[in-house]
Short mmCIF file of C-alpha atoms and ligand atoms in Angstrom, two decimals:
data_model
loop_
_atom_site.label_atom_id
_atom_site.label_comp_id
_atom_site.label_asym_id
_atom_site.label_seq_id
_atom_site.Cartn_x
_atom_site.Cartn_y
_atom_site.Cartn_z
CA MET J 1 0.00 0.00 0.00
CA ASN J 2 1.34 3.41 -0.98
CA ILE J 3 0.37 5.70 1.87
CA GLN J 4 1.08 8.88 -0.17
CA SER J 5 -1.62 7.97 -2.68
CA LEU J 6 -4.35 7.70 -0.06
CA ALA J 7 -6.62 10.61 0.71
CA SER J 8 -6.16 12.05 4.16
CA PHE J 9 -8.42 13.78 6.66
CA PRO J 10 -10.67 15.69 6.23
CA VAL J 11 -11.31 14.20 2.76
CA ALA J 12 -10.89 10.73 4.15
CA ARG J 13 -13.34 9.93 6.94
CA PRO J 14 -13.44 6.19 7.70
CA ARG J 15 -16.50 6.72 9.90
CA ARG J 16 -18.60 7.48 6.75
CA LEU J 17 -18.90 3.76 6.13
CA ARG J 18 -19.85 2.92 9.71
CA GLN J 19 -23.04 4.94 9.97
CA SER J 20 -25.72 2.26 9.84
CA PRO J 21 -26.09 -1.48 10.23
CA ALA J 22 -26.88 -1.89 6.52
CA LEU J 23 -23.83 0.10 5.47
CA ARG J 24 -21.59 -1.79 7.87
CA ARG J 25 -22.94 -5.09 6.56
CA LEU J 26 -22.39 -3.96 2.99
CA VAL J 27 -18.69 -3.34 3.53
CA ALA J 28 -18.02 -6.30 5.87
CA GLU J 29 -15.02 -8.19 4.50
CA THR J 30 -15.65 -11.44 6.31
CA GLN J 31 -18.77 -13.47 7.02
CA LEU J 32 -19.68 -16.25 9.39
CA ASN J 33 -21.91 -18.85 7.83
CA VAL J 34 -23.47 -21.98 9.28
CA ALA J 35 -22.13 -23.95 6.28
CA GLN J 36 -18.60 -23.49 7.66
CA LEU J 37 -19.27 -25.16 11.02
CA VAL J 38 -18.20 -28.58 12.26
CA LEU J 39 -19.47 -29.95 15.59
CA PRO J 40 -17.21 -32.32 17.56
CA LEU J 41 -19.08 -35.21 19.25
CA PHE J 42 -17.90 -37.86 21.71
CA ALA J 43 -19.31 -41.37 21.45
CA ARG J 44 -19.23 -44.11 24.04
CA SER J 45 -21.17 -47.35 24.29
CA GLY J 46 -24.58 -47.65 25.90
CA SER J 47 -27.98 -46.24 25.26
CA LYS J 48 -29.71 -43.04 26.39
CA LEU J 49 -26.36 -42.02 27.86
CA ARG J 50 -25.76 -38.29 28.12
CA ARG J 51 -22.90 -37.76 30.54
CA PRO J 52 -21.92 -34.15 31.17
CA VAL J 53 -18.29 -33.12 31.48
CA ASP J 54 -17.20 -30.83 34.29
CA ALA J 55 -14.75 -28.69 32.38
CA MET J 56 -16.93 -28.30 29.30
CA PRO J 57 -20.47 -27.11 29.88
CA GLY J 58 -22.74 -28.21 27.04
CA VAL J 59 -20.43 -31.05 25.97
CA PHE J 60 -21.37 -34.66 26.73
CA GLN J 61 -20.19 -38.21 26.31
CA LEU J 62 -23.06 -39.63 24.26
CA SER J 63 -24.21 -43.14 23.44
CA PRO J 64 -24.76 -43.77 19.69
CA ASP J 65 -28.53 -43.18 19.90
CA GLU J 66 -27.90 -39.86 21.66
CA ILE J 67 -25.26 -38.96 19.07
CA VAL J 68 -27.95 -39.38 16.43
CA ARG J 69 -30.27 -37.09 18.42
CA GLU J 70 -27.60 -34.46 18.88
CA ALA J 71 -26.52 -34.69 15.23
CA THR J 72 -30.12 -34.42 14.07
CA THR J 73 -30.59 -31.18 15.99
CA ALA J 74 -27.32 -29.84 14.58
CA TYR J 75 -28.25 -30.88 11.06
CA GLU J 76 -31.67 -29.26 11.33
CA LEU J 77 -29.96 -26.06 12.43
CA GLY J 78 -27.89 -26.20 9.24
CA VAL J 79 -24.61 -27.53 10.65
CA PRO J 80 -23.31 -29.68 7.78
CA ALA J 81 -20.74 -31.83 9.54
CA VAL J 82 -19.74 -33.54 12.77
CA LEU J 83 -16.27 -34.61 13.91
CA LEU J 84 -16.55 -37.90 15.76
CA PHE J 85 -14.36 -39.08 18.66
CA GLY J 86 -14.71 -42.40 20.45
CA ILE J 87 -14.24 -43.51 24.04
CA PRO J 88 -13.79 -47.29 24.05
CA ASP J 89 -14.86 -49.65 26.85
CA LYS J 90 -11.36 -51.11 27.04
CA LYS J 91 -7.93 -49.69 26.35
CA ASP J 92 -4.79 -51.70 25.60
CA ALA J 93 -1.21 -51.29 24.35
CA LYS J 94 -2.08 -51.66 20.65
CA ALA J 95 -5.23 -49.53 20.55
CA SER J 96 -7.37 -52.45 19.35
CA GLY J 97 -10.54 -50.42 19.88
CA ALA J 98 -9.41 -47.85 17.32
CA TYR J 99 -9.69 -50.20 14.35
CA ALA J 100 -12.15 -52.82 15.65
CA LYS J 101 -14.88 -53.59 13.14
CA LYS J 102 -17.42 -53.06 15.91
CA GLY J 103 -15.53 -50.26 17.62
CA ILE J 104 -17.46 -47.37 19.08
CA VAL J 105 -16.65 -44.97 16.24
CA GLN J 106 -17.34 -47.57 13.55
CA GLU J 107 -20.75 -48.46 15.07
CA THR J 108 -21.68 -44.83 15.54
CA VAL J 109 -20.70 -43.93 11.98
CA ARG J 110 -22.86 -46.74 10.62
CA LEU J 111 -25.83 -45.56 12.64
CA LEU J 112 -25.32 -41.91 11.71
CA LYS J 113 -25.01 -42.65 8.00
CA LYS J 114 -28.18 -44.75 8.18
CA GLU J 115 -30.24 -42.17 10.05
CA LEU J 116 -28.79 -38.97 8.59
CA PRO J 117 -27.25 -39.86 5.22
CA SER J 118 -26.65 -36.25 4.15
CA LEU J 119 -24.82 -35.23 7.30
CA LEU J 120 -21.05 -35.23 6.70
CA VAL J 121 -19.40 -37.55 9.17
CA ILE J 122 -15.73 -36.79 9.77
CA THR J 123 -13.83 -39.13 12.07
CA ASP J 124 -10.87 -38.20 14.23
CA VAL J 125 -8.14 -40.75 13.55
CA CYS J 126 -5.92 -41.20 16.59
CA LEU J 127 -4.82 -43.86 19.02
CA CYS J 128 -4.59 -41.99 22.33
CA GLU J 129 -8.17 -42.68 23.45
CA TYR J 130 -7.61 -46.40 22.81
CA MET J 131 -4.16 -46.84 24.33
CA SER J 132 -3.79 -47.80 27.99
CA HIS J 133 -0.91 -45.30 28.23
CA GLY J 134 -2.86 -42.50 26.51
CA HIS J 135 -0.23 -41.71 23.86
CA CYS J 136 -0.99 -41.27 20.16
CA GLY J 137 1.36 -44.04 19.03
CA ILE J 138 2.89 -47.35 20.05
CA VAL J 139 5.14 -47.09 23.10
CA ALA J 140 8.35 -49.03 23.76
CA ASP J 141 10.89 -48.24 26.48
CA GLY J 142 9.10 -45.02 27.29
CA LYS J 143 9.38 -43.80 23.68
CA ILE J 144 6.55 -43.13 21.23
CA LEU J 145 7.47 -45.07 18.10
CA ASN J 146 6.74 -43.45 14.75
CA ASP J 147 6.77 -45.98 11.93
CA PRO J 148 5.12 -48.91 13.73
CA SER J 149 2.27 -46.56 14.68
CA LEU J 150 1.56 -45.73 11.02
CA LYS J 151 0.12 -49.17 10.32
CA LEU J 152 -2.38 -48.85 13.14
CA LEU J 153 -3.38 -45.34 12.09
CA ALA J 154 -3.89 -46.41 8.49
CA ARG J 155 -5.93 -49.39 9.62
CA THR J 156 -8.04 -47.14 11.82
CA ALA J 157 -8.73 -44.72 8.97
CA ALA J 158 -9.69 -47.54 6.60
CA SER J 159 -12.04 -49.05 9.18
CA HIS J 160 -13.74 -45.68 9.55
CA ALA J 161 -14.14 -45.38 5.78
CA GLU J 162 -15.49 -48.89 5.63
CA ALA J 163 -18.10 -47.99 8.24
CA GLY J 164 -19.14 -45.09 5.99
CA ALA J 165 -17.14 -42.09 7.20
CA ASP J 166 -17.18 -39.26 4.65
CA MET J 167 -13.78 -37.91 5.67
CA VAL J 168 -10.96 -38.92 8.00
CA ALA J 169 -8.97 -36.52 10.16
CA PRO J 170 -5.66 -37.83 11.55
CA SER J 171 -4.70 -35.98 14.76
CA ASP J 172 -1.77 -38.07 15.99
CA MET J 173 1.13 -36.03 14.53
CA MET J 174 3.26 -39.04 13.62
CA ASP J 175 5.50 -38.33 10.60
CA GLY J 176 4.21 -39.91 7.40
CA ARG J 177 0.71 -40.73 8.62
CA VAL J 178 -1.04 -38.94 5.77
CA ARG J 179 0.86 -40.95 3.20
CA ALA J 180 0.21 -44.19 5.05
CA ILE J 181 -3.48 -43.42 5.39
CA ARG J 182 -3.85 -42.33 1.72
CA ALA J 183 -2.20 -45.56 0.56
CA GLU J 184 -4.37 -47.75 2.78
CA LEU J 185 -7.58 -45.94 1.81
CA ASP J 186 -6.77 -46.23 -1.89
CA GLN J 187 -5.93 -49.89 -1.58
CA ALA J 188 -9.16 -50.59 0.32
CA GLY J 189 -11.22 -48.94 -2.42
CA PHE J 190 -11.74 -45.58 -0.71
CA GLY J 191 -9.86 -43.41 -3.16
CA ASP J 192 -12.61 -40.77 -2.90
CA THR J 193 -12.43 -40.38 0.87
CA PRO J 194 -10.77 -37.04 1.67
CA ILE J 195 -8.17 -36.57 4.38
CA MET J 196 -8.27 -33.51 6.61
CA SER J 197 -4.97 -33.56 8.41
CA TYR J 198 -4.37 -31.91 11.74
CA ALA J 199 -1.34 -30.53 9.94
CA ALA J 200 -0.15 -27.89 12.37
CA LYS J 201 -1.12 -29.28 15.74
CA PHE J 202 0.66 -27.75 18.69
CA ALA J 203 1.45 -29.34 22.05
CA SER J 204 -1.03 -27.14 23.83
CA ALA J 205 -2.28 -26.64 27.37
CA PHE J 206 -5.59 -25.67 25.76
CA TYR J 207 -6.41 -29.39 25.29
CA GLY J 208 -6.87 -29.96 29.03
CA PRO J 209 -10.68 -30.21 29.15
CA PHE J 210 -10.76 -32.44 26.03
CA ARG J 211 -8.67 -35.05 27.75
CA GLU J 212 -11.26 -35.22 30.51
CA VAL J 213 -14.07 -35.79 27.97
CA ALA J 214 -12.10 -38.21 25.81
CA GLU J 215 -10.34 -39.87 28.75
CA SER J 216 -7.09 -39.59 26.84
CA THR J 217 -4.64 -38.00 29.29
CA PRO J 218 -1.13 -39.46 28.76
CA GLN J 219 -0.25 -41.71 31.71
CA PHE J 220 3.39 -40.64 31.59
CA GLY J 221 5.25 -37.73 30.06
CA ASP J 222 3.59 -35.40 27.59
CA ARG J 223 3.03 -35.07 23.83
CA ARG J 224 5.94 -32.75 23.10
CA SER J 225 7.90 -35.36 21.17
CA TYR J 226 5.21 -35.45 18.49
CA GLN J 227 3.04 -32.34 18.74
CA MET J 228 4.59 -29.01 17.79
CA ASP J 229 6.31 -26.42 19.95
CA ALA J 230 4.18 -23.29 20.36
CA ALA J 231 7.29 -21.23 19.57
CA ASN J 232 7.46 -22.38 15.96
CA ALA J 233 5.77 -20.87 12.92
CA SER J 234 8.16 -21.75 10.07
CA GLU J 235 8.11 -25.34 11.22
CA ALA J 236 4.31 -25.26 11.09
CA LEU J 237 4.51 -24.30 7.41
CA ARG J 238 6.87 -27.20 6.75
CA GLU J 239 4.55 -29.59 8.58
CA VAL J 240 1.63 -28.43 6.45
CA ALA J 241 3.67 -28.63 3.23
CA GLN J 242 4.66 -32.18 4.09
CA ASP J 243 1.08 -33.26 4.75
CA ILE J 244 -0.03 -31.72 1.45
CA GLN J 245 2.72 -33.58 -0.39
CA GLU J 246 1.58 -36.78 1.28
CA GLY J 247 -1.98 -36.25 0.06
CA ALA J 248 -3.90 -34.10 2.54
CA ASP J 249 -7.01 -32.62 0.88
CA LEU J 250 -7.73 -30.17 3.68
CA VAL J 251 -5.43 -28.92 6.42
CA MET J 252 -6.12 -27.86 9.96
CA VAL J 253 -4.50 -25.54 12.44
CA LYS J 254 -5.06 -26.32 16.11
CA PRO J 255 -5.62 -24.62 18.54
CA ALA J 256 -7.17 -21.63 16.78
CA LEU J 257 -7.39 -18.39 18.72
CA ALA J 258 -3.80 -18.33 19.97
CA TYR J 259 -2.54 -19.40 16.53
CA LEU J 260 -4.21 -16.96 14.13
CA ASP J 261 -0.81 -16.10 12.63
CA ILE J 262 -0.38 -19.75 11.66
CA ILE J 263 -3.85 -19.90 10.10
CA GLN J 264 -3.11 -16.80 8.08
CA ARG J 265 0.25 -18.03 6.82
CA VAL J 266 -1.03 -21.51 6.00
CA LYS J 267 -3.97 -20.16 3.99
CA ALA J 268 -1.83 -17.57 2.20
CA GLU J 269 0.99 -19.99 1.42
CA PHE J 270 -0.95 -23.06 0.27
CA GLY J 271 -4.53 -21.99 -0.44
CA LEU J 272 -5.99 -25.36 0.48
CA PRO J 273 -9.29 -25.55 2.34
CA THR J 274 -8.11 -24.66 5.84
CA ALA J 275 -9.82 -25.54 9.08
CA ALA J 276 -9.38 -23.91 12.47
CA TYR J 277 -10.11 -25.97 15.57
CA ALA J 278 -11.36 -23.86 18.46
CA VAL J 279 -10.31 -26.37 21.08
CA SER J 280 -11.70 -27.38 24.46
CA GLY J 281 -9.70 -24.86 26.49
CA GLU J 282 -10.83 -22.00 24.29
CA HIS J 283 -14.42 -23.11 24.76
CA ALA J 284 -13.94 -23.54 28.52
CA MET J 285 -12.49 -20.05 28.95
CA ILE J 286 -15.42 -18.39 27.21
CA LYS J 287 -17.96 -20.51 29.10
CA ALA J 288 -16.35 -19.87 32.48
CA ALA J 289 -16.09 -16.12 32.05
CA ALA J 290 -19.62 -15.95 30.66
CA GLN J 291 -21.03 -17.93 33.59
CA ARG J 292 -19.57 -15.35 35.95
CA GLY J 293 -21.11 -12.57 33.91
CA TRP J 294 -17.70 -11.20 32.99
CA ILE J 295 -18.13 -11.45 29.24
CA ASP J 296 -20.98 -11.74 26.75
CA GLU J 297 -20.84 -15.37 25.58
CA LYS J 298 -22.55 -14.83 22.24
CA ALA J 299 -20.58 -11.72 21.30
CA VAL J 300 -17.21 -13.18 22.33
CA THR J 301 -17.84 -16.51 20.61
CA LEU J 302 -18.89 -14.88 17.34
CA GLU J 303 -16.01 -12.40 17.47
CA SER J 304 -13.49 -15.20 18.04
CA LEU J 305 -14.81 -17.25 15.14
CA LEU J 306 -14.89 -14.19 12.89
CA ALA J 307 -11.23 -13.60 13.76
CA MET J 308 -10.41 -17.14 12.58
CA ARG J 309 -12.28 -16.48 9.35
CA ARG J 310 -10.46 -13.15 8.92
CA ALA J 311 -7.15 -14.95 9.40
CA GLY J 312 -8.11 -17.25 6.53
CA ALA J 313 -9.95 -20.24 7.99
CA ASP J 314 -12.60 -21.70 5.69
CA ILE J 315 -13.88 -24.25 8.17
CA LEU J 316 -14.55 -23.73 11.88
CA ILE J 317 -14.52 -26.71 14.21
CA THR J 318 -16.23 -25.56 17.38
CA TYR J 319 -18.06 -26.97 20.40
CA ALA J 320 -20.36 -23.97 20.09
CA ALA J 321 -21.50 -24.93 16.57
CA MET J 322 -25.16 -25.39 17.53
CA ASP J 323 -25.35 -22.14 19.50
CA VAL J 324 -23.63 -20.34 16.65
CA ALA J 325 -26.08 -21.83 14.16
CA ARG J 326 -28.95 -20.50 16.30
CA TRP J 327 -27.36 -17.08 16.66
CA LEU J 328 -26.79 -16.80 12.90
CA ARG J 329 -30.41 -17.49 12.07
CA PRO J 330 -32.03 -14.51 10.40
CA GLY J 331 -34.45 -12.62 12.62
C1 PBG F 1 -6.31 -36.53 20.02
C2 PBG F 1 -6.89 -35.19 20.02
C3 PBG F 1 -6.80 -34.17 21.00
C4 PBG F 1 -7.63 -33.14 20.58
C5 PBG F 1 -8.17 -33.53 19.36
N1 PBG F 1 -7.70 -34.77 19.03
C6 PBG F 1 -6.10 -34.13 22.31
C7 PBG F 1 -4.66 -34.22 22.39
O1 PBG F 1 -3.92 -34.12 21.41
O2 PBG F 1 -4.24 -34.45 23.53
C8 PBG F 1 -7.89 -31.88 21.34
C9 PBG F 1 -9.19 -31.20 21.06
C10 PBG F 1 -9.62 -30.19 22.04
O3 PBG F 1 -8.90 -29.82 23.00
O4 PBG F 1 -10.75 -29.72 21.89
N2 PBG F 1 -4.98 -36.64 19.68
#
């Protein structure tokens, strides 16, 4: 921008375009739209189960029948997609529940696709919820092994596709998982199933409440040997580039609000459909402050999501998706 060529005050008066709601709407550069929203849901076995989670008001562990109810409400509100997580009955050291034919995610996907065929069902592909130690890969001698974990991740993704998942979203952060998953999907006849990779996923303290819902807290150590260091932006771009080269169709930045610079650079650099995940801790902060009357929940939620859109996010993964859908309704 050449500052010399711009008109200056009193010719220039930016407030001219802020005089009325209609005028402000006319010149708004960014919009929030219900079509951009994805609602995360947590499935566990049982029926009529709706178990609240302390750290996340409005979020529940749901049995498959309740998932269908929740998804139906979301769908009727215009939310086009859900992101499905599973909490298995049993955990072990090879994450058997993650790729079991009758695993909780597989069963729930089948039911969802039967009851709500036009709802997009995206599945989170990870091992941590299914591992007794809570890590996202196979563990040996206190280390999280990369290459042996790829097989299990690929198997998990293929089992989700087989159950009817419309898209798979690997969140483990092992190197090479997108390539392994693409190869396995193609070989199993799911060449049309897109991959949304959690491409720039940071080792973040904002995931705290999620681990309570998903029961996936690591039993030793932390995730810093596979998730990214919050200090790094150039590395995030390399991570994303690598996932794209391996076959990612959409890329995600996670968390969202504290990483808007990453969202912006990823969108500008690669131009792929880019998702922002407003994670559990972001949700919890807004809820907690709103409950105390310190902030306006609706205004702060919408402003945060708009900021992600302004940064370049096309897709917004948010626990508030249903509230947002209601708030965006005309009238
Ligand atoms: C699983 C996974 C996590 C989240 C999404 N997938 C937790 C983690 O990495 O520990 C976090 C989502 C949230 O906080 O809302 N790997």
